[in-house]
Tab-separated table of C-alpha atoms in Angstrom:
chain	number	residue	atom	x	y	z
A	1	UNK	CA	54.594	7.452	20.462
A	2	UNK	CA	56.534	9.418	17.913
A	3	UNK	CA	54.614	12.414	16.580
A	4	UNK	CA	56.509	13.652	13.494
A	5	UNK	CA	54.601	16.965	13.434
A	6	UNK	CA	54.231	17.387	17.182
A	7	UNK	CA	50.710	17.743	18.566
A	8	UNK	CA	49.349	18.493	15.091
A	9	UNK	CA	50.362	15.017	13.867
A	10	UNK	CA	47.375	13.139	12.454
A	11	UNK	CA	46.614	9.771	13.982
A	12	UNK	CA	47.537	8.025	10.712
A	13	UNK	CA	51.083	9.429	11.061
A	14	UNK	CA	51.580	8.744	14.798
A	15	UNK	CA	54.143	5.953	15.167
A	16	UNK	CA	54.658	3.405	17.902
A	17	UNK	CA	58.193	3.714	19.245
A	18	UNK	CA	58.255	0.553	21.372
A	19	UNK	CA	55.515	-1.788	20.081
A	20	UNK	CA	56.487	-4.686	22.369
A	21	UNK	CA	56.337	-2.465	25.452
A	22	UNK	CA	53.024	-1.047	24.252
A	23	UNK	CA	51.653	-4.587	23.917
A	24	UNK	CA	52.716	-5.516	27.464
A	25	UNK	CA	51.253	-2.322	28.929
A	26	UNK	CA	47.930	-2.601	27.114
A	27	UNK	CA	47.546	-6.264	28.032
A	28	UNK	CA	48.534	-5.614	31.649
A	29	UNK	CA	46.306	-2.588	32.113
A	30	UNK	CA	43.271	-4.330	30.640
A	31	UNK	CA	43.791	-7.372	32.868
A	32	UNK	CA	44.430	-5.224	35.936
A	33	UNK	CA	41.270	-3.167	35.494
A	34	UNK	CA	38.866	-5.687	33.940
A	35	UNK	CA	39.849	-9.230	34.960
A	36	UNK	CA	37.230	-9.396	37.735
A	37	UNK	CA	34.318	-8.255	35.577
A	38	UNK	CA	31.600	-10.673	34.401
A	39	UNK	CA	32.278	-10.482	30.658
A	40	UNK	CA	36.076	-10.259	30.822
A	41	UNK	CA	36.687	-13.781	29.407
A	42	UNK	CA	34.755	-13.077	26.193
A	43	UNK	CA	36.172	-9.559	25.824
A	44	UNK	CA	39.707	-10.846	26.453
A	45	UNK	CA	39.227	-13.481	23.737
A	46	UNK	CA	37.907	-10.847	21.317
A	47	UNK	CA	40.843	-8.525	22.056
A	48	UNK	CA	43.535	-11.236	21.885
A	49	UNK	CA	44.179	-10.949	18.114
A	50	UNK	CA	44.479	-7.174	18.459
A	51	UNK	CA	46.912	-7.395	21.364
A	52	UNK	CA	48.976	-10.015	19.529
A	53	UNK	CA	49.174	-7.723	16.469
A	54	UNK	CA	50.594	-4.708	18.331
A	55	UNK	CA	54.287	-5.677	17.911
A	56	UNK	CA	53.821	-5.882	14.135
A	57	UNK	CA	52.079	-2.494	13.924
A	58	UNK	CA	54.035	0.629	13.093
A	59	UNK	CA	51.230	3.167	13.289
A	60	UNK	CA	48.726	4.000	16.001
A	61	UNK	CA	45.863	4.203	13.481
A	62	UNK	CA	46.197	0.486	12.709
A	63	UNK	CA	45.659	-0.420	16.354
A	64	UNK	CA	42.937	2.188	16.881
A	65	UNK	CA	40.913	0.975	13.894
A	66	UNK	CA	41.270	-2.667	14.880
A	67	UNK	CA	40.236	-1.879	18.463
A	68	UNK	CA	37.255	0.172	17.300
A	69	UNK	CA	36.056	-2.696	15.111
A	70	UNK	CA	36.423	-5.227	17.962
A	71	UNK	CA	34.542	-3.038	20.443
A	72	UNK	CA	31.747	-2.256	17.985
A	73	UNK	CA	31.393	-5.948	17.163
A	74	UNK	CA	31.234	-6.817	20.866
A	75	UNK	CA	28.542	-4.166	21.341
A	76	UNK	CA	26.502	-5.652	18.503
A	77	UNK	CA	26.825	-2.605	16.238
A	78	UNK	CA	26.506	-3.392	12.523
A	79	UNK	CA	26.865	0.028	10.907
A	80	UNK	CA	29.259	1.228	8.255
A	81	UNK	CA	32.743	2.537	9.061
A	82	UNK	CA	34.235	5.338	6.980
A	83	UNK	CA	37.840	6.474	7.372
A	84	UNK	CA	38.201	10.226	7.460
A	85	UNK	CA	41.469	9.849	5.561
A	86	UNK	CA	39.476	8.500	2.594
A	87	UNK	CA	37.475	11.724	2.307
A	88	UNK	CA	38.475	15.070	0.814
A	89	UNK	CA	37.881	17.702	3.490
A	90	UNK	CA	39.245	21.013	4.671
A	91	UNK	CA	41.923	20.831	7.352
A	92	UNK	CA	40.855	23.520	9.844
A	93	UNK	CA	39.260	22.031	12.993
A	94	UNK	CA	35.583	22.973	12.722
A	95	UNK	CA	35.577	23.028	8.918
A	96	UNK	CA	37.083	19.540	8.866
A	97	UNK	CA	34.439	18.192	11.248
A	98	UNK	CA	31.641	19.870	9.277
A	99	UNK	CA	32.967	18.473	5.996
A	100	UNK	CA	33.255	14.980	7.498
A	101	UNK	CA	29.703	15.157	8.840
A	102	UNK	CA	28.427	16.303	5.456
A	103	UNK	CA	30.314	13.570	3.550
A	104	UNK	CA	28.679	10.820	5.617
A	105	UNK	CA	25.207	12.327	5.267
A	106	UNK	CA	24.747	13.661	8.804
A	107	UNK	CA	22.156	16.317	9.472
A	108	UNK	CA	23.135	16.735	13.143
A	109	UNK	CA	26.594	16.933	14.720
A	110	UNK	CA	26.769	15.971	18.402
A	111	UNK	CA	29.575	17.967	19.983
A	112	UNK	CA	31.254	16.675	23.115
A	113	UNK	CA	32.267	18.745	26.089
A	114	UNK	CA	35.876	19.098	24.919
A	115	UNK	CA	35.019	20.223	21.405
A	116	UNK	CA	32.476	22.719	22.701
A	117	UNK	CA	35.405	24.855	23.840
A	118	UNK	CA	36.635	25.499	20.291
A	119	UNK	CA	33.870	24.512	17.853
A	120	UNK	CA	32.692	27.097	15.350
A	121	UNK	CA	29.143	26.457	14.137
A	122	UNK	CA	29.562	28.469	10.897
A	123	UNK	CA	31.045	25.605	8.791
A	124	UNK	CA	28.181	23.340	9.883
A	125	UNK	CA	25.622	25.983	8.936
A	126	UNK	CA	27.233	26.129	5.451
A	127	UNK	CA	26.253	22.454	5.040
A	128	UNK	CA	22.860	22.814	6.726
A	129	UNK	CA	23.998	20.645	9.649
A	130	UNK	CA	22.586	21.342	13.098
A	131	UNK	CA	25.051	21.335	16.018
A	132	UNK	CA	23.877	19.847	19.311
A	133	UNK	CA	25.994	20.043	22.437
A	134	UNK	CA	26.210	17.000	24.658
A	135	UNK	CA	25.650	17.497	28.340
A	136	UNK	CA	25.042	15.323	31.355
A	137	UNK	CA	21.658	13.588	31.113
A	138	UNK	CA	19.437	15.362	33.650
A	139	UNK	CA	18.372	12.088	35.304
A	140	UNK	CA	21.996	11.395	36.335
A	141	UNK	CA	23.221	13.343	39.333
A	142	UNK	CA	26.435	15.369	38.860
A	143	UNK	CA	28.543	13.274	41.287
A	144	UNK	CA	27.668	10.019	39.520
A	145	UNK	CA	28.335	11.625	36.143
A	146	UNK	CA	31.797	12.801	37.213
A	147	UNK	CA	32.619	9.343	38.569
A	148	UNK	CA	31.487	7.462	35.459
A	149	UNK	CA	32.357	9.739	32.554
A	150	UNK	CA	35.943	8.470	32.521
A	151	UNK	CA	34.869	4.853	31.985
A	152	UNK	CA	35.928	3.192	28.775
A	153	UNK	CA	33.935	1.250	26.197
A	154	UNK	CA	36.017	-1.810	27.108
A	155	UNK	CA	34.927	-1.534	30.733
A	156	UNK	CA	31.273	-1.115	29.790
A	157	UNK	CA	31.495	-4.282	27.685
A	158	UNK	CA	33.371	-6.255	30.342
A	159	UNK	CA	30.937	-5.249	33.084
A	160	UNK	CA	27.961	-5.974	30.858
A	161	UNK	CA	26.490	-2.487	30.559
A	162	UNK	CA	26.510	-2.916	26.776
A	163	UNK	CA	27.080	-6.638	26.215
A	164	UNK	CA	23.923	-7.688	28.088
A	165	UNK	CA	21.733	-5.624	25.762
A	166	UNK	CA	22.932	-7.515	22.678
A	167	UNK	CA	22.830	-11.111	23.877
């Protein structure tokens, strides 16, 4: 990846440096980790157009959006997608998130464990949006949670954790 503004580069400006290599690595890693799962054939077929398009993509956001759409479709989700770049919002971390939540009509913002380290609730309060912090569901023991929290949406679909619910 080439990040023109360093770590502050927005995803829409992050550029692929070696698209062909990226394509080979993504395809190889998915096959290596998911090829023995029950739903791999259907997920592989759904991802094929995305993987084939990587060499013609210049920006990471093109691949990320395409992948998000494929995974949501595979999961049976039929909601509306809004690009943050299409909305006028402030640029400071918490203010940006609060503005985005407000623009899409949210009344609650679910904050992940990473964001909890820096999130300021004040911009959300300005919009009347409640902030809830995500934590491990109490019915899942801590060791299992640590082992599974790094799993990807692609793996959940390939294994059937999500796909089975929507068939």
